[in-house]
Amino acid sequence: MGADGLTSYQAAVSHSFGLSEKKALQSVTSVAAQSIQQDHRIGFVRPGYDADLAIWDSHPLSVGATTVQVFVDGREVLDAGDALEKLETSARPTDLSVPKTRPTIQQEKRQDICGKAVAPGSKIAFTGIKSVLIQKPVPSIGTNSVDENSLVMLVSNGEISCLDVESKCLAPHIQGSILKIHLENGYVTPGLVAFGNNIGIVDIPSEPSTGDGSSGGKSNALNQQKDLHFAKYGVHFGGRGFGRARVGGVTKAITTPISGGGALQGVSVGLRTNENATILGGGIWKNDVALHFAVGQEAKGKLQFNQYK
Amino acid sequence: MITGDNTPTVSSGIERLRQVLEEGQQQAAEKPGSIYVRAAKGSLPVVVYTVNEVREACLEP
């Protein structure tokens, strides 16, 4: 079995997208062994087979599953003392259970809901909110009378118009139709800020023409007028990176100019990932966020395309 | 006056950073809005990207 992170990660991703637990595990054990015609000695836990085994601290298809011990040819690879210590503590049921797969939705149902949600003047009520992690205080939280699952968040015109118990937010006097979306184990968190990506400055890192372009190698950090570059003059909105960022909960991004190498990278800009953001229409929340430098191997004057990992 | 900047070494990268901040300090009076002046004063954040790469020698048993 691939005790390294990569193969089991691939199996976990496949499982989360719907591959059955059994098939996902087989893909890194028995089926993999069969495909290289080694299933007579590896890929199964059977007497007579190679003792190449991995013991995991939680379900191998779950995020963050870590090997407690690895045996190669019957020999322990990881520290035996640490491994024994971990094995002596009993695992929690949550660690051992199969991770959930991503929910799927029918195309028609999705179009129906999304159509209603983006219609002008629409009101959306999210129910099933388990926890609120934003700073704005919710008046009713903390009092004993609140049942956790009775929180409702009402969104209208792109703003949160109510975040409170159902009785307060969905009072009968509220006019207009409300689209209700029920969450399973819902959380409200602040928007994330992306940092160190190419959002807004280039769409395809290996193709400079899809973005600001890359400056030449030679620049003089002490010649501010010519060689200090600002990302705010080179950003464009509407690239795929923005959509992906939104799906991941990213509402803002801090983006530096593409650097051609060298110590001075330039001045970053603060962008919003809103769908309809434009440069002069609120897409930039801060013109100059920070002055960026690179010191070390990266700054040795080489041309970099995909500077940030 | 340095033309065609080159920072082929880690040390020259750090020298450049220091020079930039010193320039910012010197120009504080004449160009208060300049980026280097704001960086030197602390009103604009400075982000230094660096990677601590540790290469370990492998010892064969």
Short mmCIF file of C-alpha atoms in Angstrom, two decimals:
data_model
loop_
_atom_site.label_atom_id
_atom_site.label_comp_id
_atom_site.label_asym_id
_atom_site.label_seq_id
_atom_site.Cartn_x
_atom_site.Cartn_y
_atom_site.Cartn_z
CA MET A 1 0.00 0.00 0.00
CA GLY A 2 1.28 3.47 -0.74
CA ALA A 3 2.27 4.54 2.73
CA ASP A 4 3.51 7.80 1.24
CA GLY A 5 1.08 10.65 1.19
CA LEU A 6 0.49 10.79 -2.53
CA THR A 7 -1.21 7.55 -3.53
CA SER A 8 -3.44 7.39 -0.49
CA TYR A 9 -4.34 11.04 -1.06
CA GLN A 10 -5.44 10.20 -4.59
CA ALA A 11 -7.53 7.34 -3.24
CA ALA A 12 -9.08 9.64 -0.64
CA VAL A 13 -9.97 12.25 -3.25
CA SER A 14 -11.53 9.61 -5.50
CA HIS A 15 -13.55 8.31 -2.60
CA SER A 16 -14.79 11.75 -1.68
CA PHE A 17 -16.03 12.15 -5.24
CA GLY A 18 -17.97 8.90 -5.13
CA LEU A 19 -15.64 5.94 -5.62
CA SER A 20 -16.71 3.29 -3.11
CA GLU A 21 -14.62 2.79 0.02
CA LYS A 22 -13.76 -0.74 -1.06
CA LYS A 23 -12.64 0.24 -4.55
CA ALA A 24 -10.68 3.22 -3.26
CA LEU A 25 -8.71 1.04 -0.86
CA GLN A 26 -8.25 -1.66 -3.49
CA SER A 27 -6.81 0.91 -5.85
CA VAL A 28 -3.82 1.31 -3.58
CA THR A 29 -3.51 -2.31 -2.49
CA SER A 30 -4.78 -5.38 -4.31
CA VAL A 31 -5.67 -3.85 -7.66
CA ALA A 32 -2.42 -1.94 -7.82
CA ALA A 33 -0.54 -5.16 -7.10
CA GLN A 34 -2.49 -7.00 -9.79
CA SER A 35 -1.73 -4.35 -12.35
CA ILE A 36 1.99 -4.85 -11.95
CA GLN A 37 1.51 -8.63 -11.71
CA GLN A 38 2.83 -8.80 -8.20
CA ASP A 39 -0.41 -9.90 -6.55
CA HIS A 40 1.14 -13.21 -5.62
CA ARG A 41 3.21 -11.53 -2.95
CA ILE A 42 1.90 -8.02 -2.21
CA GLY A 43 -1.41 -6.17 -2.13
CA PHE A 44 -3.07 -8.53 0.35
CA VAL A 45 -2.67 -9.31 4.03
CA ARG A 46 -2.34 -13.08 3.69
CA PRO A 47 -0.02 -15.70 5.13
CA GLY A 48 2.94 -16.21 2.86
CA TYR A 49 2.77 -12.72 1.43
CA ASP A 50 5.41 -10.00 1.88
CA ALA A 51 5.06 -8.25 5.19
CA ASP A 52 4.79 -4.77 3.63
CA LEU A 53 2.17 -3.21 5.87
CA ALA A 54 1.06 0.20 7.07
CA ILE A 55 -0.88 0.90 10.26
CA TRP A 56 -2.89 4.13 10.19
CA ASP A 57 -4.09 6.27 13.10
CA SER A 58 -7.44 6.85 11.44
CA HIS A 59 -9.33 5.75 8.36
CA PRO A 60 -6.77 5.85 5.49
CA LEU A 61 -9.24 7.66 3.25
CA SER A 62 -9.72 10.51 5.69
CA VAL A 63 -7.89 13.81 5.51
CA GLY A 64 -4.82 13.85 7.70
CA ALA A 65 -4.64 10.09 8.26
CA THR A 66 -1.11 9.38 9.44
CA THR A 67 0.84 6.15 9.50
CA VAL A 68 1.60 4.98 12.99
CA GLN A 69 3.92 2.21 11.85
CA VAL A 70 5.17 0.88 8.56
CA PHE A 71 6.60 -2.59 8.03
CA VAL A 72 8.81 -3.35 5.05
CA ASP A 73 9.75 -7.00 4.71
CA GLY A 74 8.51 -7.43 8.24
CA ARG A 75 10.85 -4.78 9.64
CA GLU A 76 9.57 -1.67 11.41
CA VAL A 77 10.51 1.50 9.59
CA LEU A 78 9.25 4.12 12.03
CA ASP A 79 10.33 4.45 15.64
CA ALA A 80 9.00 1.39 17.49
CA GLY A 81 8.65 3.21 20.82
CA ASP A 82 6.53 6.05 19.42
CA ALA A 83 4.42 3.61 17.46
CA LEU A 84 3.66 1.44 20.47
CA GLU A 85 2.73 4.49 22.50
CA LYS A 86 0.21 5.55 19.90
CA LEU A 87 -1.17 2.06 19.46
CA GLU A 88 -1.81 1.78 23.17
CA THR A 89 -4.26 4.69 23.14
CA SER A 90 -7.65 3.65 21.89
CA ALA A 91 -8.94 5.29 18.73
CA ARG A 92 -12.07 7.39 18.74
CA PRO A 93 -15.02 6.14 16.73
CA THR A 94 -14.85 9.29 14.60
CA ASP A 95 -11.32 8.38 13.56
CA LEU A 96 -12.28 4.94 12.38
CA SER A 97 -15.45 5.74 10.48
CA VAL A 98 -15.48 6.03 6.71
CA PRO A 99 -15.23 9.65 5.62
CA LYS A 100 -18.31 11.12 3.98
CA THR A 101 -18.49 11.53 0.25
CA ARG A 102 -19.37 14.81 -1.39
CA PRO A 103 -23.07 15.33 -1.80
CA THR A 104 -24.28 15.54 -5.38
CA ILE A 105 -27.26 17.36 -6.77
CA GLN A 106 -29.39 16.82 -9.83
CA GLN A 107 -28.81 19.30 -12.65
CA GLU A 108 -32.45 20.45 -12.75
CA LYS A 109 -32.63 20.93 -9.02
CA ARG A 110 -29.41 22.90 -9.04
CA GLN A 111 -30.59 25.17 -11.84
CA ASP A 112 -33.87 25.72 -10.06
CA ILE A 113 -32.27 26.72 -6.77
CA CYS A 114 -29.50 28.81 -8.29
CA GLY A 115 -31.94 30.56 -10.59
CA LYS A 116 -34.01 31.64 -7.63
CA ALA A 117 -30.95 32.64 -5.64
CA VAL A 118 -29.47 34.97 -8.25
CA ALA A 119 -32.77 36.54 -9.25
CA PRO A 120 -32.81 40.27 -8.46
CA GLY A 121 -34.33 41.10 -5.11
CA SER A 122 -34.11 37.53 -3.90
CA LYS A 123 -33.97 36.64 -0.24
CA ILE A 124 -32.20 33.50 0.87
CA ALA A 125 -32.56 31.94 4.30
CA PHE A 126 -29.91 29.47 5.39
CA THR A 127 -31.10 27.13 8.12
CA GLY A 128 -29.29 24.36 9.94
CA ILE A 129 -26.43 26.60 11.08
CA LYS A 130 -24.52 24.88 13.81
CA SER A 131 -21.90 27.50 14.60
CA VAL A 132 -21.11 31.11 13.80
CA LEU A 133 -17.45 32.03 13.69
CA ILE A 134 -17.61 35.65 12.57
CA GLN A 135 -16.91 38.56 14.85
CA LYS A 136 -20.28 40.23 14.56
CA PRO A 137 -22.11 39.21 17.70
CA VAL A 138 -25.33 37.30 17.38
CA PRO A 139 -27.66 38.56 20.07
CA SER A 140 -29.27 35.28 20.98
CA ILE A 141 -26.22 33.05 21.07
CA GLY A 142 -25.05 32.22 24.52
CA THR A 143 -28.46 32.22 26.10
CA ASN A 144 -29.63 28.85 27.23
CA SER A 145 -32.89 29.01 25.41
CA VAL A 146 -31.29 28.74 22.00
CA ASP A 147 -31.29 25.39 20.34
CA GLU A 148 -28.15 25.18 18.26
CA ASN A 149 -29.87 24.26 15.08
CA SER A 150 -32.39 27.04 15.12
CA LEU A 151 -30.05 29.74 13.83
CA VAL A 152 -30.99 31.28 10.52
CA MET A 153 -29.02 33.59 8.27
CA LEU A 154 -31.03 35.76 5.95
CA VAL A 155 -29.22 37.16 2.93
CA SER A 156 -30.77 39.81 0.71
CA ASN A 157 -29.09 41.96 -1.94
CA GLY A 158 -25.80 40.31 -1.24
CA GLU A 159 -25.77 41.28 2.42
CA ILE A 160 -26.58 39.50 5.64
CA SER A 161 -29.81 41.14 6.72
CA CYS A 162 -30.40 38.90 9.70
CA LEU A 163 -28.40 36.37 11.68
CA ASP A 164 -30.44 35.16 14.59
CA VAL A 165 -32.95 32.60 15.71
CA GLU A 166 -35.62 31.54 13.30
CA SER A 167 -38.39 33.34 15.10
CA LYS A 168 -36.66 36.68 14.68
CA CYS A 169 -35.36 36.33 11.16
CA LEU A 170 -38.32 34.65 9.52
CA ALA A 171 -41.04 36.69 11.16
CA PRO A 172 -44.30 36.62 9.24
CA HIS A 173 -44.13 40.32 8.40
CA ILE A 174 -41.22 39.81 6.04
CA GLN A 175 -42.48 40.25 2.56
CA GLY A 176 -41.64 38.50 -0.61
CA SER A 177 -40.78 34.91 -1.20
CA ILE A 178 -37.82 33.49 0.61
CA LEU A 179 -35.64 30.75 -0.79
CA LYS A 180 -34.79 28.35 2.01
CA ILE A 181 -31.56 26.42 1.89
CA HIS A 182 -31.08 23.91 4.65
CA LEU A 183 -27.50 23.12 5.64
CA GLU A 184 -26.28 19.91 7.20
CA ASN A 185 -23.88 20.89 9.93
CA GLY A 186 -23.58 24.45 8.65
CA TYR A 187 -20.92 26.94 9.73
CA VAL A 188 -20.66 30.65 9.05
CA THR A 189 -17.04 31.74 8.81
CA PRO A 190 -15.34 34.97 7.78
CA GLY A 191 -14.19 35.15 4.18
CA LEU A 192 -10.70 33.90 3.56
CA VAL A 193 -7.89 36.07 2.21
CA ALA A 194 -5.73 34.39 -0.41
CA PHE A 195 -2.05 35.26 -0.26
CA GLY A 196 0.84 34.21 -2.44
CA ASN A 197 -1.21 33.23 -5.49
CA ASN A 198 -1.48 34.57 -9.01
CA ILE A 199 -5.13 35.55 -8.71
CA GLY A 200 -5.80 38.52 -10.94
CA ILE A 201 -2.28 38.94 -12.26
CA VAL A 202 -2.07 35.95 -14.61
CA ASP A 203 -4.51 33.25 -15.65
CA ILE A 204 -2.10 30.57 -16.87
CA PRO A 205 1.26 30.87 -15.12
CA SER A 206 3.20 29.17 -17.88
CA GLU A 207 1.80 31.55 -20.50
CA PRO A 208 2.73 35.14 -19.65
CA SER A 209 0.42 36.56 -22.32
CA THR A 210 -2.59 35.52 -20.21
CA GLY A 211 -1.71 38.13 -17.65
CA ASP A 212 0.43 41.08 -16.81
CA GLY A 213 3.40 39.50 -18.52
CA SER A 214 6.77 38.98 -16.97
CA SER A 215 9.31 41.73 -16.59
CA GLY A 216 12.87 41.26 -17.74
CA GLY A 217 15.47 39.87 -15.41
CA LYS A 218 17.43 43.02 -14.78
CA SER A 219 15.94 45.51 -12.41
CA ASN A 220 17.46 47.99 -10.03
CA ALA A 221 15.78 48.05 -6.66
CA LEU A 222 17.20 51.50 -6.00
CA ASN A 223 15.65 52.91 -9.14
CA GLN A 224 12.13 53.29 -7.83
CA GLN A 225 10.82 55.17 -10.76
CA LYS A 226 11.63 52.50 -13.32
CA ASP A 227 11.89 49.25 -11.48
CA LEU A 228 9.40 49.34 -8.63
CA HIS A 229 6.31 47.63 -9.99
CA PHE A 230 2.76 47.78 -8.73
CA ALA A 231 0.33 44.91 -9.10
CA LYS A 232 -2.57 47.35 -9.11
CA TYR A 233 -1.61 48.48 -12.63
CA GLY A 234 -1.51 44.95 -14.00
CA VAL A 235 -4.57 43.14 -12.61
CA HIS A 236 -7.61 42.02 -14.54
CA PHE A 237 -10.79 40.43 -13.29
CA GLY A 238 -12.89 37.59 -14.61
CA GLY A 239 -10.27 34.86 -14.75
CA ARG A 240 -11.05 31.32 -13.65
CA GLY A 241 -8.98 31.78 -10.53
CA PHE A 242 -11.62 34.10 -9.12
CA GLY A 243 -14.41 31.60 -9.52
CA ARG A 244 -12.39 28.85 -7.95
CA ALA A 245 -11.41 31.14 -5.11
CA ARG A 246 -15.05 31.98 -4.41
CA VAL A 247 -16.00 28.32 -4.25
CA GLY A 248 -13.30 27.85 -1.65
CA GLY A 249 -14.64 30.66 0.51
CA VAL A 250 -12.01 33.22 -0.50
CA THR A 251 -13.46 36.72 -0.62
CA LYS A 252 -10.23 38.70 -0.91
CA ALA A 253 -6.83 38.15 -2.46
CA ILE A 254 -3.47 39.85 -1.99
CA THR A 255 -1.54 39.59 -5.24
CA THR A 256 2.01 40.68 -6.04
CA PRO A 257 3.30 41.65 -9.48
CA ILE A 258 4.86 38.81 -11.48
CA SER A 259 8.49 38.91 -10.59
CA GLY A 260 11.22 38.38 -13.13
CA GLY A 261 13.55 37.30 -10.40
CA GLY A 262 15.70 39.49 -8.25
CA ALA A 263 15.29 40.73 -4.75
CA LEU A 264 12.61 43.35 -5.31
CA GLN A 265 9.22 41.89 -6.24
CA GLY A 266 7.07 44.96 -6.09
CA VAL A 267 3.96 46.24 -4.36
CA SER A 268 0.97 43.97 -3.92
CA VAL A 269 -2.67 44.89 -4.43
CA GLY A 270 -5.75 43.81 -2.48
CA LEU A 271 -8.51 42.39 -4.68
CA ARG A 272 -12.05 41.24 -4.11
CA THR A 273 -13.18 37.99 -5.71
CA ASN A 274 -16.76 39.14 -6.28
CA GLU A 275 -18.24 37.93 -9.52
CA ASN A 276 -18.92 41.37 -10.90
CA ALA A 277 -15.88 43.13 -9.56
CA THR A 278 -14.16 45.62 -11.81
CA ILE A 279 -11.06 47.70 -11.29
CA LEU A 280 -12.91 50.93 -10.69
CA GLY A 281 -16.07 49.31 -9.38
CA GLY A 282 -14.97 48.07 -5.99
CA GLY A 283 -12.76 45.22 -7.16
CA ILE A 284 -9.73 46.67 -5.39
CA TRP A 285 -10.05 47.02 -1.62
CA LYS A 286 -6.51 48.27 -1.16
CA ASN A 287 -4.19 49.81 -3.71
CA ASP A 288 -0.90 49.12 -1.98
CA VAL A 289 -0.92 46.28 0.49
CA ALA A 290 2.79 45.58 1.07
CA LEU A 291 6.27 45.88 -0.38
CA HIS A 292 7.56 42.41 -1.29
CA PHE A 293 11.11 41.13 -1.30
CA ALA A 294 12.67 37.76 -2.00
CA VAL A 295 15.90 36.82 -0.32
CA GLY A 296 17.67 33.55 -0.88
CA GLN A 297 17.81 31.07 -3.70
CA GLU A 298 14.67 32.49 -5.31
CA ALA A 299 16.22 35.91 -5.67
CA LYS A 300 19.24 34.90 -7.67
CA GLY A 301 18.06 36.72 -10.76
CA LYS A 302 16.45 33.73 -12.51
CA LEU A 303 13.26 34.06 -14.55
CA GLN A 304 10.39 32.57 -12.57
CA PHE A 305 6.99 31.70 -14.03
CA ASN A 306 5.21 29.98 -11.22
CA GLN A 307 6.80 31.71 -8.29
CA TYR A 308 4.27 30.72 -5.68
CA LYS A 309 3.37 27.19 -4.76
CA MET B 1 24.85 54.33 -8.70
CA ILE B 2 24.14 50.71 -9.53
CA THR B 3 22.79 49.89 -12.99
CA GLY B 4 21.26 46.59 -14.03
CA ASP B 5 20.72 45.16 -10.58
CA ASN B 6 22.04 41.75 -9.81
CA THR B 7 21.55 39.81 -6.66
CA PRO B 8 23.39 36.60 -7.39
CA THR B 9 23.97 35.87 -3.73
CA VAL B 10 21.83 35.70 -0.62
CA SER B 11 23.96 38.42 0.92
CA SER B 12 23.43 40.81 -1.97
CA GLY B 13 19.68 40.27 -1.61
CA ILE B 14 19.87 41.35 2.00
CA GLU B 15 22.12 44.28 1.10
CA ARG B 16 19.53 45.41 -1.41
CA LEU B 17 16.76 45.23 1.18
CA ARG B 18 18.81 47.30 3.61
CA GLN B 19 19.62 49.85 0.92
CA VAL B 20 15.96 50.17 0.03
CA LEU B 21 14.99 50.83 3.62
CA GLU B 22 17.85 53.26 4.14
CA GLU B 23 16.81 55.15 1.04
CA GLY B 24 13.35 55.29 2.51
CA GLN B 25 14.66 56.79 5.71
CA GLN B 26 16.75 59.41 3.88
CA GLN B 27 13.94 60.52 1.64
CA ALA B 28 11.40 60.75 4.43
CA ALA B 29 11.23 64.52 4.34
CA GLU B 30 11.16 65.12 0.58
CA LYS B 31 8.86 62.36 -0.60
CA PRO B 32 6.56 61.35 2.22
CA GLY B 33 4.23 59.37 -0.01
CA SER B 34 6.90 57.25 -1.63
CA ILE B 35 6.64 53.51 -1.18
CA TYR B 36 10.16 53.13 0.28
CA VAL B 37 9.56 55.95 2.74
CA ARG B 38 6.35 54.33 3.95
CA ALA B 39 8.07 50.97 4.20
CA ALA B 40 10.95 52.39 6.22
CA LYS B 41 8.57 54.19 8.53
CA GLY B 42 6.51 51.06 9.07
CA SER B 43 3.26 52.35 7.65
CA LEU B 44 3.46 49.96 4.70
CA PRO B 45 4.10 46.30 5.50
CA VAL B 46 7.22 44.70 4.09
CA VAL B 47 7.02 41.02 3.18
CA VAL B 48 10.26 39.14 2.73
CA TYR B 49 9.89 35.76 1.08
CA THR B 50 12.59 33.30 1.89
CA VAL B 51 12.96 29.56 2.05
CA ASN B 52 14.94 27.84 4.74
CA GLU B 53 16.31 24.92 2.83
CA VAL B 54 18.10 22.39 4.92
CA ARG B 55 20.01 19.82 2.99
CA GLU B 56 21.00 16.88 5.09
CA ALA B 57 23.67 14.43 4.13
CA CYS B 58 22.53 10.83 4.01
CA LEU B 59 24.62 8.43 5.95
CA GLU B 60 24.60 4.91 4.67
CA PRO B 61 24.19 2.37 7.48
#
